[in-house]
PDB file of C-alpha atoms in Angstrom:
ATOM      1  CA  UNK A  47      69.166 136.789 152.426  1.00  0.00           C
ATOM      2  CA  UNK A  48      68.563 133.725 150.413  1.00  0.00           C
ATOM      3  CA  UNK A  49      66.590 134.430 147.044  1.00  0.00           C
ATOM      4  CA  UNK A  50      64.180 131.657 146.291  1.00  0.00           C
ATOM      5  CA  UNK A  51      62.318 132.617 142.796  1.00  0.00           C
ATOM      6  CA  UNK A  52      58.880 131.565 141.534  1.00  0.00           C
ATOM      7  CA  UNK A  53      57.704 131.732 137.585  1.00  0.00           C
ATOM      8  CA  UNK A  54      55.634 133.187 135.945  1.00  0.00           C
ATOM      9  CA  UNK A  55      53.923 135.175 138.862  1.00  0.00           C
ATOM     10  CA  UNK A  56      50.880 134.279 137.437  1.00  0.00           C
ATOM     11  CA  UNK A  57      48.925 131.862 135.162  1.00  0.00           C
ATOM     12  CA  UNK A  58      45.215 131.606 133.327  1.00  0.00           C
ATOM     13  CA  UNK A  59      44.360 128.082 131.742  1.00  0.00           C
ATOM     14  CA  UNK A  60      41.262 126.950 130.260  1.00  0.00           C
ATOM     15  CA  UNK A  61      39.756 123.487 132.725  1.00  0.00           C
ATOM     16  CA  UNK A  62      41.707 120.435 131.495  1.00  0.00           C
ATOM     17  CA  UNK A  63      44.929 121.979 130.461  1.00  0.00           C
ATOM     18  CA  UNK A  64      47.972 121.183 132.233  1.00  0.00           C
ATOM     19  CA  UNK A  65      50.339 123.244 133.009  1.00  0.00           C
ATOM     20  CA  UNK A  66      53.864 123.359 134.925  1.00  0.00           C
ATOM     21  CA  UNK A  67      55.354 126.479 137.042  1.00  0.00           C
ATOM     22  CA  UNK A  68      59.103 126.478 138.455  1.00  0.00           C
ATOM     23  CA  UNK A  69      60.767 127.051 141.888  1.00  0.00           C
ATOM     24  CA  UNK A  70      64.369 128.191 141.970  1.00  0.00           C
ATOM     25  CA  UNK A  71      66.868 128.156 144.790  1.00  0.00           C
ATOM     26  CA  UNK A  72      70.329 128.133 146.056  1.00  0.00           C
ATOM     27  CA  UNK A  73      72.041 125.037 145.032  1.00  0.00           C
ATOM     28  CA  UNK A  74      74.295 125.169 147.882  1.00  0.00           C
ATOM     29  CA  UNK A  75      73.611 124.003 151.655  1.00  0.00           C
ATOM     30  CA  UNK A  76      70.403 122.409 149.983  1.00  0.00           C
ATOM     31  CA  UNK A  77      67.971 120.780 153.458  1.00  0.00           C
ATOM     32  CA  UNK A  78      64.886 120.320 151.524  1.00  0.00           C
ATOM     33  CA  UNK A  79      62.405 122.331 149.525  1.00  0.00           C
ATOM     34  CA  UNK A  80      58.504 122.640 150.110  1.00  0.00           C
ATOM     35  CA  UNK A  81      55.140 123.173 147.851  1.00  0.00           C
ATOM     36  CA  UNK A  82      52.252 124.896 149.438  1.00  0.00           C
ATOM     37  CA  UNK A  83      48.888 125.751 148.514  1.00  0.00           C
ATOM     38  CA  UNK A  84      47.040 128.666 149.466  1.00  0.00           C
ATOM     39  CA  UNK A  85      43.579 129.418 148.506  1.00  0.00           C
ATOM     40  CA  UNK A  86      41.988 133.112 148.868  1.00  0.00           C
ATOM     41  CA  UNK A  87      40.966 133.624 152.388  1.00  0.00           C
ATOM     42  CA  UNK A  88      42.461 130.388 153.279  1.00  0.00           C
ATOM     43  CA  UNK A  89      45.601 129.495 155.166  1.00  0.00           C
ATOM     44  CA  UNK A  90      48.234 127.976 152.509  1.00  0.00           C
ATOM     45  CA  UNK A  91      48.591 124.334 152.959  1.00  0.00           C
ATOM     46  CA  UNK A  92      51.448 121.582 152.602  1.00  0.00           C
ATOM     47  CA  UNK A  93      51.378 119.816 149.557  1.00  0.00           C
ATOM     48  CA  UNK A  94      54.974 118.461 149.295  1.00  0.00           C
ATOM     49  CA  UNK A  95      58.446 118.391 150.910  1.00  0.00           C
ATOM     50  CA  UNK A  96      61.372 116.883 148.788  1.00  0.00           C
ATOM     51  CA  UNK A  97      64.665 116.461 150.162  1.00  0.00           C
ATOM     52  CA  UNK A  98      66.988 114.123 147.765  1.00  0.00           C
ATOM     53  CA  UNK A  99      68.085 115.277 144.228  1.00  0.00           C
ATOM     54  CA  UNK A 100      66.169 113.385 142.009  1.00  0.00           C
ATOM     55  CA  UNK A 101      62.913 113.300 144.115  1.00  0.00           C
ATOM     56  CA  UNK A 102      59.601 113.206 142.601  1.00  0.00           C
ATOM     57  CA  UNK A 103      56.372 113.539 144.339  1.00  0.00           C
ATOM     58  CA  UNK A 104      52.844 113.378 143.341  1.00  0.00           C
ATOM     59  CA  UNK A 105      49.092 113.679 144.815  1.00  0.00           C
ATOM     60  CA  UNK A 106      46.311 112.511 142.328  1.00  0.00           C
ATOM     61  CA  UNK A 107      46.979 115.347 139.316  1.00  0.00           C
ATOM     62  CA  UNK A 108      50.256 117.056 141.231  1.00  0.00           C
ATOM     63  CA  UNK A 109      53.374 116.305 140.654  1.00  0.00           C
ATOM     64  CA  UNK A 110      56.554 117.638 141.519  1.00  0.00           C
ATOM     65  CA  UNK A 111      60.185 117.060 140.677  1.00  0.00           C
ATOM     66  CA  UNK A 112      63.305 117.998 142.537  1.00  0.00           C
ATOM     67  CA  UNK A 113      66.809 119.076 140.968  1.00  0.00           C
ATOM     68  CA  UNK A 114      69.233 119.926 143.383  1.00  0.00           C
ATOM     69  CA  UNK A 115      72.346 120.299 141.714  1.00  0.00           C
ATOM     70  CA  UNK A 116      71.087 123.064 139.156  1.00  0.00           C
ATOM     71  CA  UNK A 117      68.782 124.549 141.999  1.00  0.00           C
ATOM     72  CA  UNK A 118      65.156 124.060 140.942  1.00  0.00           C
ATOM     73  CA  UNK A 119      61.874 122.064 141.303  1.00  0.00           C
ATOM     74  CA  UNK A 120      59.055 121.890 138.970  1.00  0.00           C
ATOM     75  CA  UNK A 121      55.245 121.458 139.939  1.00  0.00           C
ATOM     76  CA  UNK A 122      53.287 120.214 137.189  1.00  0.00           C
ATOM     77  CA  UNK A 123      49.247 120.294 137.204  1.00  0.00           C
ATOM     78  CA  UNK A 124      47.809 117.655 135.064  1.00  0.00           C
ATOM     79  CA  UNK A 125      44.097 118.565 133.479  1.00  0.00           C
ATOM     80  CA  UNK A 126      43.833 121.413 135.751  1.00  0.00           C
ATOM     81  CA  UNK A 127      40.561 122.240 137.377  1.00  0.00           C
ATOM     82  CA  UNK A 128      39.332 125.357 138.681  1.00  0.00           C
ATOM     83  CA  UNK A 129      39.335 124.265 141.961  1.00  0.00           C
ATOM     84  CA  UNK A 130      43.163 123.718 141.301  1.00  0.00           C
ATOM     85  CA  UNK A 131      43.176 127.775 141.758  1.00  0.00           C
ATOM     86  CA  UNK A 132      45.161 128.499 144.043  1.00  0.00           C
ATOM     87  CA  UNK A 133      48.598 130.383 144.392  1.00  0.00           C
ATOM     88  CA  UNK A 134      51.904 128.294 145.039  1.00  0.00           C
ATOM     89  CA  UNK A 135      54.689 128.574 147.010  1.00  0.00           C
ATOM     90  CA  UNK A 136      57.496 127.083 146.886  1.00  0.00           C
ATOM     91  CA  UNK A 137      59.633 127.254 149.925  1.00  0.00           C
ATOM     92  CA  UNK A 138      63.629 126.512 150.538  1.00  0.00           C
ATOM     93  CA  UNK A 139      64.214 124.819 154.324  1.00  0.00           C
ATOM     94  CA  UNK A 140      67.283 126.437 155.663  1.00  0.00           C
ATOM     95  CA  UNK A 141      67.975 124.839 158.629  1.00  0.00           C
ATOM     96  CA  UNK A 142      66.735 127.314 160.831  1.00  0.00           C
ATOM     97  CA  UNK A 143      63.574 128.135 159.156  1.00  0.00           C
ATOM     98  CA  UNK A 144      62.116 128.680 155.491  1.00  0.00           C
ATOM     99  CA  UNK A 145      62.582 131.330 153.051  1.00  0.00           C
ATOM    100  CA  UNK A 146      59.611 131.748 150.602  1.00  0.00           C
ATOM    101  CA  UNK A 147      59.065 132.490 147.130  1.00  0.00           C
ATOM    102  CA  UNK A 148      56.671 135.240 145.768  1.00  0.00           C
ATOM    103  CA  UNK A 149      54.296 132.290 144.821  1.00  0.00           C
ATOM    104  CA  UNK A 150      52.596 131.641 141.026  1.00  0.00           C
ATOM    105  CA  UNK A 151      49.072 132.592 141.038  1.00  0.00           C
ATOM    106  CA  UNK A 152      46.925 129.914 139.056  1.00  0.00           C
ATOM    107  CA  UNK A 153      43.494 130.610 137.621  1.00  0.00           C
ATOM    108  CA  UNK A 154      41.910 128.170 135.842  1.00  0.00           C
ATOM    109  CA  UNK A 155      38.550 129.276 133.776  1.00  0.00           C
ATOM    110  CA  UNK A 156      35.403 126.405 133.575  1.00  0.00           C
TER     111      UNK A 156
ATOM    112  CA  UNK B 269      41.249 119.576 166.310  1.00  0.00           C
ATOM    113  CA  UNK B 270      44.570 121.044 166.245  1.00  0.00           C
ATOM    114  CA  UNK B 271      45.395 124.388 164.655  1.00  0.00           C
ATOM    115  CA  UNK B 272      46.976 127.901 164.978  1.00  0.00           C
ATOM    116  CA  UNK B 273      44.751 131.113 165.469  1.00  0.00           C
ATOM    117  CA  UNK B 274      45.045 134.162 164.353  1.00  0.00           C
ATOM    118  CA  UNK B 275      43.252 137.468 165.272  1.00  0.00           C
ATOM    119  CA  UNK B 276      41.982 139.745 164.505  1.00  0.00           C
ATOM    120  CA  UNK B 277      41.423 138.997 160.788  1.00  0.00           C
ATOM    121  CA  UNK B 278      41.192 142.408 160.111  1.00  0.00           C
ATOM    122  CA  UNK B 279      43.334 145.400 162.266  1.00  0.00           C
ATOM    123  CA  UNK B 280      42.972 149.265 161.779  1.00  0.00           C
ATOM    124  CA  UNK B 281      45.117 151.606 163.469  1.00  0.00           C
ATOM    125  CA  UNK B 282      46.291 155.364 163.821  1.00  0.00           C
ATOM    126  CA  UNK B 283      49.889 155.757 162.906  1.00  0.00           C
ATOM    127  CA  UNK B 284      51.948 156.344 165.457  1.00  0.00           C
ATOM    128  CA  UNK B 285      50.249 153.521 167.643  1.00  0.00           C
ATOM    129  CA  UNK B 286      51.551 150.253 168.391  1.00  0.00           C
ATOM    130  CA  UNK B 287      49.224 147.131 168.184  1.00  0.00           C
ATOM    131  CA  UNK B 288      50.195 143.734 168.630  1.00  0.00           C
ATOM    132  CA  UNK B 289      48.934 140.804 166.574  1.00  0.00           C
ATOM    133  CA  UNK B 290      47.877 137.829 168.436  1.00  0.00           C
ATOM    134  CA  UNK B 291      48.760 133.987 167.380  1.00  0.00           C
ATOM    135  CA  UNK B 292      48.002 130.848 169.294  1.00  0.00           C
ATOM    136  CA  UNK B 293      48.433 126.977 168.256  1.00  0.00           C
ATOM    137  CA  UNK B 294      47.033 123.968 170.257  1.00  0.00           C
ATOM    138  CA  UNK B 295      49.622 121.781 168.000  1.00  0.00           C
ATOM    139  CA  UNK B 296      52.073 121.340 170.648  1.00  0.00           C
ATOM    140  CA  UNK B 297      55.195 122.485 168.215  1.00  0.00           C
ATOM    141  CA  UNK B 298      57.930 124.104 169.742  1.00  0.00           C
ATOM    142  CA  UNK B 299      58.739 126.197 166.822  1.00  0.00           C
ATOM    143  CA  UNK B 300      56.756 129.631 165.851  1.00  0.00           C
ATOM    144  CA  UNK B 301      57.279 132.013 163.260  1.00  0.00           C
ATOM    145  CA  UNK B 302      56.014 135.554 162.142  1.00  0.00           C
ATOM    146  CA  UNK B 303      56.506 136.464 158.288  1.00  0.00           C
ATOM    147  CA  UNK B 304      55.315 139.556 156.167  1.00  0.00           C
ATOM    148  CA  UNK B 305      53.465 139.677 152.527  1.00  0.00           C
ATOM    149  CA  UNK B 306      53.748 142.680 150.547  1.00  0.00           C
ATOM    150  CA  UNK B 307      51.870 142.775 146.951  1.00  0.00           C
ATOM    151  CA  UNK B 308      54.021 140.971 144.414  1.00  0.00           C
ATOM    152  CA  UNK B 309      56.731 139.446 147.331  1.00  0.00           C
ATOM    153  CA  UNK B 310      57.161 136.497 149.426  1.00  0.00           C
ATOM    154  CA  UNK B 311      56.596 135.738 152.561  1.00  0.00           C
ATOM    155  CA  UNK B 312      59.367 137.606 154.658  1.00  0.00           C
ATOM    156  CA  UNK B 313      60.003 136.549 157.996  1.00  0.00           C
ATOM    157  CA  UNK B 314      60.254 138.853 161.389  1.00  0.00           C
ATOM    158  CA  UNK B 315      60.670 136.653 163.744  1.00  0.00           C
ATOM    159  CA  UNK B 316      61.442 133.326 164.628  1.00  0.00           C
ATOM    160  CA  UNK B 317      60.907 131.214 168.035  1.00  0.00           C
ATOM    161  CA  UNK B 318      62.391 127.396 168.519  1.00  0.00           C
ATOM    162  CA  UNK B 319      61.695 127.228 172.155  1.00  0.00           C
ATOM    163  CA  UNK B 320      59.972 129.204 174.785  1.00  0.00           C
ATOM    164  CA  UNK B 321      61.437 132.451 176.333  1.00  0.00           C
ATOM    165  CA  UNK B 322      64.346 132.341 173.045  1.00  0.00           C
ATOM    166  CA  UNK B 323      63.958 134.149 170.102  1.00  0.00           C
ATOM    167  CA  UNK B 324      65.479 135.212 167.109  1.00  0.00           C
ATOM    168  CA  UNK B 325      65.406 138.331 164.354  1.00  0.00           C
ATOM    169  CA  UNK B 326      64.585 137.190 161.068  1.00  0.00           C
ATOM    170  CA  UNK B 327      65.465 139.142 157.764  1.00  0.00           C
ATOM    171  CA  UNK B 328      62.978 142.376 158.494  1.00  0.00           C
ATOM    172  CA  UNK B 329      62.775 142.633 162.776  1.00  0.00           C
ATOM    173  CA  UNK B 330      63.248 146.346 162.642  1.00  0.00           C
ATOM    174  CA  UNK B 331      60.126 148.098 164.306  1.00  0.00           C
ATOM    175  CA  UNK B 332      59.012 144.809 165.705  1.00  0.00           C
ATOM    176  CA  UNK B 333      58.748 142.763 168.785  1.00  0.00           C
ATOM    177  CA  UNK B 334      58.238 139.505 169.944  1.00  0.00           C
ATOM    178  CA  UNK B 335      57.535 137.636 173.196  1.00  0.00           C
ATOM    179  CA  UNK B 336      57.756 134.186 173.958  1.00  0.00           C
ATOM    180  CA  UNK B 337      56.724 133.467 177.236  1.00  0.00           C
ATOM    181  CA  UNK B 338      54.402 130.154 176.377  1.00  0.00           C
ATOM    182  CA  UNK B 339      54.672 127.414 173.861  1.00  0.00           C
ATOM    183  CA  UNK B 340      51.128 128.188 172.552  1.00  0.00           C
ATOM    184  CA  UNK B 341      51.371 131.910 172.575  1.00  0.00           C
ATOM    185  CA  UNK B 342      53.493 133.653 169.966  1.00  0.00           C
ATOM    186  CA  UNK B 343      52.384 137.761 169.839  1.00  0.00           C
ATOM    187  CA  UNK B 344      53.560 140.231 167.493  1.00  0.00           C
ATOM    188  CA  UNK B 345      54.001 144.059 168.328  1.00  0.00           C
ATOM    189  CA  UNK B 346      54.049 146.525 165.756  1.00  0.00           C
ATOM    190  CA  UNK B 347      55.539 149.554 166.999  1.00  0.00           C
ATOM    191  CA  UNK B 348      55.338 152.922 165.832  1.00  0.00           C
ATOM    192  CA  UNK B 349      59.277 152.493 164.601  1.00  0.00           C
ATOM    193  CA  UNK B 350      57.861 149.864 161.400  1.00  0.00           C
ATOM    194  CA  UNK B 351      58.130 152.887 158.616  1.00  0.00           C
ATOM    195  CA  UNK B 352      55.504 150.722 156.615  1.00  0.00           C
ATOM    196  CA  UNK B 353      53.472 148.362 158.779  1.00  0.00           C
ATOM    197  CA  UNK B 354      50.360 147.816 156.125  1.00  0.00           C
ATOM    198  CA  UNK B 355      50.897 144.530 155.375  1.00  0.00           C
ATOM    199  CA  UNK B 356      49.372 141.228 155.490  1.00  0.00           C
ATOM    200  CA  UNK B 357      50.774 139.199 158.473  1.00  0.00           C
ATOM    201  CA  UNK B 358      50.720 135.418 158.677  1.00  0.00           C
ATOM    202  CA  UNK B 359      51.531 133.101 161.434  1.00  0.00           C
ATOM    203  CA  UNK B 360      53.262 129.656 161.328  1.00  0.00           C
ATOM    204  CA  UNK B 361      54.429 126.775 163.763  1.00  0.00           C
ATOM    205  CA  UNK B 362      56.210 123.927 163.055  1.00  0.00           C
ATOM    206  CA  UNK B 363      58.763 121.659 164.936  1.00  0.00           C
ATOM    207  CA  UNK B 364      62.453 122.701 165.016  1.00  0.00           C
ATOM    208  CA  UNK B 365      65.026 121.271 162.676  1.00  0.00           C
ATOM    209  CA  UNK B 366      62.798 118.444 161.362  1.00  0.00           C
ATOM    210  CA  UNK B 367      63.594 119.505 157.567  1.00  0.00           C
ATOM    211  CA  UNK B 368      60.714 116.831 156.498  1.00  0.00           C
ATOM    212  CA  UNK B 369      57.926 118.407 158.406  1.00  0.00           C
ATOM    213  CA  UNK B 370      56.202 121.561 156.932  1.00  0.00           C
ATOM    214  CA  UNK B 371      54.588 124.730 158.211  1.00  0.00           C
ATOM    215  CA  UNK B 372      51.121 125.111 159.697  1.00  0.00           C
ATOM    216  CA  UNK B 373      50.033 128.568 158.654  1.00  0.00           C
ATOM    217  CA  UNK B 374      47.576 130.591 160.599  1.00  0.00           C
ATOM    218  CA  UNK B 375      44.974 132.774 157.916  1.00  0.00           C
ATOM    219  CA  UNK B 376      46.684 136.051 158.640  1.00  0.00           C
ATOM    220  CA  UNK B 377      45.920 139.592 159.878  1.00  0.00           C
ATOM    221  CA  UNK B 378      45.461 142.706 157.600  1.00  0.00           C
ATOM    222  CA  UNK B 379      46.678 145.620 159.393  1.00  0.00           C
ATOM    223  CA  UNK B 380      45.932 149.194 157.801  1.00  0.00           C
ATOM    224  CA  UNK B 381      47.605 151.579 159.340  1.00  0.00           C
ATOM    225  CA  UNK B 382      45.731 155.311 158.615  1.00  0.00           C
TER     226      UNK B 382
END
């Protein structure tokens, strides 16, 4: 079973902090890595899908940056909102399908 | 427009009893996929389909079953052999092998098993 790890678990900002939260994978076989978003009583939602070492994506105050030599990607919030609250995922593609992380839980306070 | 049902959102049943989860897209992807949340884990997955009537075990397919028999349809049985079945269950489809394209996640079932 591949181990895919998400930190911290969970997060509380104050409304126009920005914060960052890290994905960690096996460096080995590497086919891409994914960001979700999933809202309470939502379904989660595709926010990005990097497959090159090196990548770096971004939607208005998301980012996210790929390393896939040392196994990791970082997703960075910029002046987080509380409709940024949300918990997310980070998922490794292994060919056959995808093997989640536990997810970080953001909350951020008004 | 296109999507991927779930239902029921919310499932109660007698232990012992098997009940089968129901998930349908209208997205026209081959691929389906049945994973697992437990408090505190990730997503664990079941079982996997890439084509119709084919299917494979994922990393927890003891006490479950799957059929396949249309691209749209993707159930989920429960059977009284899952020693924990109270979880949340969540749906996905997607297309096969395309590492590029992402997962289109149904909103989940809560079963309760009493």
């Amino acid at each position: 079973i591949l181990n895919v790890e998400q930190s911290p678990q969970s997060l509380h900002v104050q409304e126009g902090d920005s914060t960052n939260f890290t994905c960690s994978f096996p460096s080995s076989n590497f086919y891409a890595l994914h960001w979700y978003r999933w809202e309470t009583a939502k379904s989660p939602k595709a926010l990005f899908v990097m497959t090159l070492n090196g990548d770096e994506k971004k939607k208005g105050r998301i980012s996210a940056t790929l390393n896939t030599k040392e196994g990791y990607s970082y997703l960075y919030i910029k002046g987080s909102q509380p409709e940024d609250s949300a918990t997310y995922l980070c998922a490794f593609y292994n060919n056959n399908d995808m093997r989640f992380g536990a997810g970080t839980r953001l909350t951020v306070k008004p | 427009d296109g999507g991927i049902t779930q239902s029921p959102k919310y499932l109660f049943r007698k232990e012992g009893q098997n009940v089968t989860l129901s998930c349908e897209q209208n997205l026209n992807h081959d691929a389906m996929y049945w994973y697992r949340q437990d408090p505190g884990q990730g997503l664990r997955l079941i079982y996997y389909s890439q084509i119709v009537n084919d299917f494979q075990k994922g990393d927890i397919a003891e006490g479950y079953s799957v059929s396949r028999e249309k691209k749209e349809s993707f159930p989920l049985t429960v059977t009284s052999a899952q020693k924990n079945p109270t979880a949340f269950y969540l749906c996905a489809s997607s297309i096969p092998y395309r590492v590029d394209y992402g997962y289109t996640f149904g909103s989940g079932t809560r079963l309760t098993v009493v």
